[in-house]
């Protein structure tokens, strides 16, 4: 399932008694703008007791990543309903986009906890810095009252080494030019190099 990030802005429909009602804005992950509007009214009905019949959508915009060529770390805070109750959970993923990380989260929750899409609510999703940004000393006077977020999960920390190496376990030798391509070889190719 390909998820996209939408910003939906809506409010209660103006009346004579309330000419300028409060405006609400949400970031919603959904597969299209129709589902994003539906989820907007679902959450707004819980928070502010508003419905689609008594409200109006002012704007719907798809939010896109500026740079989706670099792998980043993402932290996602969720609340989901299981068979036994409601649970809060924090998960970290590595992906090139926030939407990709949220898609990973939905797949992970379905596999590990049998949680359906409709039972999972994304409370907060943000990029978690790694490397120099995360390792610098925190100073409350300079950096502000809240410390910067850091990668917490061990399965993400293992990728933060600048000298990380991956073994090339199965390499198939290819001909250097097309004229050396043959259907049959005299010797079995060696695909494992230690």
Tab-separated table of C-alpha atoms in Angstrom:
chain	number	residue	atom	x	y	z
A	1	UNK	CA	0.000	0.000	0.000
A	2	UNK	CA	1.496	3.318	-1.105
A	3	UNK	CA	0.795	6.000	1.483
A	4	UNK	CA	0.980	9.735	0.913
A	5	UNK	CA	1.123	12.586	3.377
A	6	UNK	CA	-1.666	15.164	3.267
A	7	UNK	CA	-2.340	18.382	5.114
A	8	UNK	CA	-6.062	18.829	5.610
A	9	UNK	CA	-7.500	22.108	6.890
A	10	UNK	CA	-11.115	22.328	8.018
A	11	UNK	CA	-13.529	23.954	10.424
A	12	UNK	CA	-17.115	24.047	11.597
A	13	UNK	CA	-19.403	25.650	9.022
A	14	UNK	CA	-19.942	29.353	9.945
A	15	UNK	CA	-23.328	30.265	11.401
A	16	UNK	CA	-24.966	33.474	12.574
A	17	UNK	CA	-23.984	32.800	16.184
A	18	UNK	CA	-20.396	31.741	15.306
A	19	UNK	CA	-19.263	33.712	12.265
A	20	UNK	CA	-15.570	32.729	12.482
A	21	UNK	CA	-15.172	29.226	13.995
A	22	UNK	CA	-11.836	27.765	14.978
A	23	UNK	CA	-9.762	26.272	12.133
A	24	UNK	CA	-8.124	22.848	12.535
A	25	UNK	CA	-5.144	21.534	10.566
A	26	UNK	CA	-3.878	17.938	10.514
A	27	UNK	CA	-1.172	15.934	8.797
A	28	UNK	CA	-2.725	12.665	7.676
A	29	UNK	CA	-1.179	9.596	6.015
A	30	UNK	CA	-3.566	8.057	3.497
A	31	UNK	CA	-3.549	6.489	0.046
A	32	UNK	CA	-5.486	9.361	-1.584
A	33	UNK	CA	-7.090	12.706	-0.741
A	34	UNK	CA	-10.544	11.137	-0.311
A	35	UNK	CA	-9.318	8.829	2.453
A	36	UNK	CA	-7.356	11.731	3.987
A	37	UNK	CA	-10.537	13.812	4.307
A	38	UNK	CA	-12.380	10.845	5.803
A	39	UNK	CA	-9.643	10.302	8.405
A	40	UNK	CA	-9.641	14.058	9.144
A	41	UNK	CA	-13.324	13.963	10.099
A	42	UNK	CA	-12.787	10.742	12.067
A	43	UNK	CA	-10.126	12.365	14.261
A	44	UNK	CA	-11.890	15.727	14.477
A	45	UNK	CA	-15.060	14.025	15.702
A	46	UNK	CA	-13.023	12.579	18.594
A	47	UNK	CA	-11.215	15.826	19.471
A	48	UNK	CA	-13.731	18.587	18.832
A	49	UNK	CA	-17.064	16.787	18.332
A	50	UNK	CA	-17.348	17.967	14.711
A	51	UNK	CA	-18.798	16.012	11.801
A	52	UNK	CA	-18.572	16.323	8.037
A	53	UNK	CA	-22.247	17.302	7.912
A	54	UNK	CA	-21.690	20.305	10.204
A	55	UNK	CA	-18.215	21.251	8.942
A	56	UNK	CA	-16.322	22.121	5.805
A	57	UNK	CA	-12.907	21.362	4.331
A	58	UNK	CA	-10.952	24.520	3.512
A	59	UNK	CA	-7.899	22.967	1.843
A	60	UNK	CA	-6.212	19.655	1.128
A	61	UNK	CA	-2.564	19.577	0.069
A	62	UNK	CA	-0.204	16.691	-0.513
A	63	UNK	CA	3.110	17.180	1.320
A	64	UNK	CA	6.180	15.900	-0.535
A	65	UNK	CA	9.778	15.368	0.546
A	66	UNK	CA	12.317	17.879	-0.712
A	67	UNK	CA	15.122	15.316	-0.911
A	68	UNK	CA	14.170	11.666	-1.243
A	69	UNK	CA	17.606	10.380	-2.303
A	70	UNK	CA	19.194	10.125	1.164
A	71	UNK	CA	18.365	7.505	3.781
A	72	UNK	CA	17.169	9.098	7.027
A	73	UNK	CA	16.017	7.849	10.427
A	74	UNK	CA	12.381	8.382	11.362
A	75	UNK	CA	10.679	8.079	14.746
A	76	UNK	CA	6.946	7.350	14.769
A	77	UNK	CA	4.739	7.612	17.842
A	78	UNK	CA	1.492	5.670	17.451
A	79	UNK	CA	-1.594	4.658	19.376
A	80	UNK	CA	-3.360	1.490	18.346
A	81	UNK	CA	-6.265	-0.604	19.522
A	82	UNK	CA	-5.629	-4.288	20.054
A	83	UNK	CA	-8.019	-7.017	21.167
A	84	UNK	CA	-7.134	-6.292	24.808
A	85	UNK	CA	-6.970	-2.490	24.907
A	86	UNK	CA	-5.371	0.717	23.637
A	87	UNK	CA	-1.578	0.959	23.557
A	88	UNK	CA	0.967	3.697	22.906
A	89	UNK	CA	4.099	2.733	20.998
A	90	UNK	CA	7.244	4.356	19.612
A	91	UNK	CA	9.010	2.832	16.610
A	92	UNK	CA	11.999	3.829	14.487
A	93	UNK	CA	12.582	3.097	10.814
A	94	UNK	CA	15.127	3.953	8.128
A	95	UNK	CA	13.826	5.129	4.774
A	96	UNK	CA	14.310	7.800	2.142
A	97	UNK	CA	10.887	9.386	2.792
A	98	UNK	CA	8.574	9.813	5.754
A	99	UNK	CA	5.746	8.154	3.815
A	100	UNK	CA	7.972	5.133	3.211
A	101	UNK	CA	8.759	4.900	6.927
A	102	UNK	CA	5.055	5.110	7.834
A	103	UNK	CA	4.292	2.403	5.262
A	104	UNK	CA	6.970	0.240	6.904
A	105	UNK	CA	5.344	0.882	10.264
A	106	UNK	CA	1.910	-0.278	9.062
A	107	UNK	CA	3.448	-3.447	7.586
A	108	UNK	CA	5.427	-4.054	10.793
A	109	UNK	CA	2.363	-3.607	13.003
A	110	UNK	CA	0.345	-5.941	10.802
A	111	UNK	CA	3.055	-8.607	10.991
A	112	UNK	CA	3.987	-8.347	14.658
A	113	UNK	CA	0.708	-7.370	16.304
A	114	UNK	CA	-2.001	-8.200	13.729
A	115	UNK	CA	-3.050	-4.538	13.869
A	116	UNK	CA	-5.280	-3.295	11.040
A	117	UNK	CA	-4.852	0.051	9.280
A	118	UNK	CA	-8.029	1.465	10.809
A	119	UNK	CA	-6.897	0.682	14.383
A	120	UNK	CA	-3.527	2.471	14.119
A	121	UNK	CA	-3.375	6.224	14.749
A	122	UNK	CA	-0.145	8.078	13.965
A	123	UNK	CA	0.307	10.607	16.780
A	124	UNK	CA	3.669	12.008	15.655
A	125	UNK	CA	6.122	11.213	12.873
A	126	UNK	CA	9.434	13.048	12.595
A	127	UNK	CA	12.980	12.690	11.401
A	128	UNK	CA	15.425	11.623	14.113
A	129	UNK	CA	18.955	12.952	13.520
A	130	UNK	CA	21.991	10.716	13.616
A	131	UNK	CA	25.713	11.296	13.603
A	132	UNK	CA	27.046	14.716	14.610
A	133	UNK	CA	23.585	16.254	15.107
A	134	UNK	CA	22.611	13.609	17.651
A	135	UNK	CA	26.021	13.228	19.334
A	136	UNK	CA	26.632	16.899	20.177
A	137	UNK	CA	26.384	17.892	23.818
A	138	UNK	CA	23.021	19.324	24.816
A	139	UNK	CA	23.061	22.818	26.323
A	140	UNK	CA	19.674	24.086	27.570
A	141	UNK	CA	20.682	27.750	27.265
A	142	UNK	CA	21.765	27.417	23.632
A	143	UNK	CA	19.623	24.565	22.284
A	144	UNK	CA	16.349	25.344	24.044
A	145	UNK	CA	14.344	23.670	26.816
A	146	UNK	CA	13.878	20.305	25.093
A	147	UNK	CA	16.855	18.130	24.142
A	148	UNK	CA	17.201	17.059	20.499
A	149	UNK	CA	15.821	13.619	19.678
A	150	UNK	CA	18.225	10.738	19.309
A	151	UNK	CA	18.008	7.297	17.768
A	152	UNK	CA	16.962	4.901	20.548
A	153	UNK	CA	16.348	1.507	18.945
A	154	UNK	CA	19.280	-0.878	18.598
A	155	UNK	CA	18.253	-2.164	15.170
A	156	UNK	CA	18.594	1.411	13.823
A	157	UNK	CA	21.756	2.265	15.795
A	158	UNK	CA	23.666	-0.551	14.110
A	159	UNK	CA	23.473	1.309	10.781
A	160	UNK	CA	24.891	4.594	12.122
A	161	UNK	CA	28.544	3.538	11.841
A	162	UNK	CA	30.366	5.620	9.217
A	163	UNK	CA	32.623	2.653	8.353
A	164	UNK	CA	29.846	0.096	7.969
A	165	UNK	CA	30.526	-2.707	5.489
A	166	UNK	CA	28.274	-5.314	3.964
A	167	UNK	CA	29.526	-8.685	2.682
A	168	UNK	CA	29.062	-9.493	-0.992
A	169	UNK	CA	28.049	-13.096	-0.503
A	170	UNK	CA	26.859	-14.142	-3.956
A	171	UNK	CA	28.649	-12.486	-6.868
A	172	UNK	CA	28.058	-13.712	-10.389
A	173	UNK	CA	30.909	-12.964	-12.813
A	174	UNK	CA	29.697	-11.158	-15.879
A	175	UNK	CA	31.469	-10.966	-19.248
A	176	UNK	CA	33.380	-7.748	-19.760
A	177	UNK	CA	32.118	-7.436	-23.323
A	178	UNK	CA	29.183	-8.852	-25.221
A	179	UNK	CA	31.427	-10.954	-27.497
A	180	UNK	CA	32.529	-13.023	-24.477
A	181	UNK	CA	28.953	-14.060	-23.660
A	182	UNK	CA	28.318	-17.792	-24.111
A	183	UNK	CA	25.441	-20.076	-23.334
A	184	UNK	CA	27.645	-22.850	-21.879
A	185	UNK	CA	30.860	-22.628	-19.878
A	186	UNK	CA	33.648	-25.195	-19.587
A	187	UNK	CA	33.962	-24.625	-15.836
A	188	UNK	CA	31.364	-24.076	-13.165
A	189	UNK	CA	31.451	-20.385	-12.086
A	190	UNK	CA	32.646	-19.555	-8.592
A	191	UNK	CA	30.058	-17.294	-6.960
A	192	UNK	CA	31.421	-17.216	-3.404
A	193	UNK	CA	34.525	-15.169	-2.666
A	194	UNK	CA	35.726	-15.062	0.926
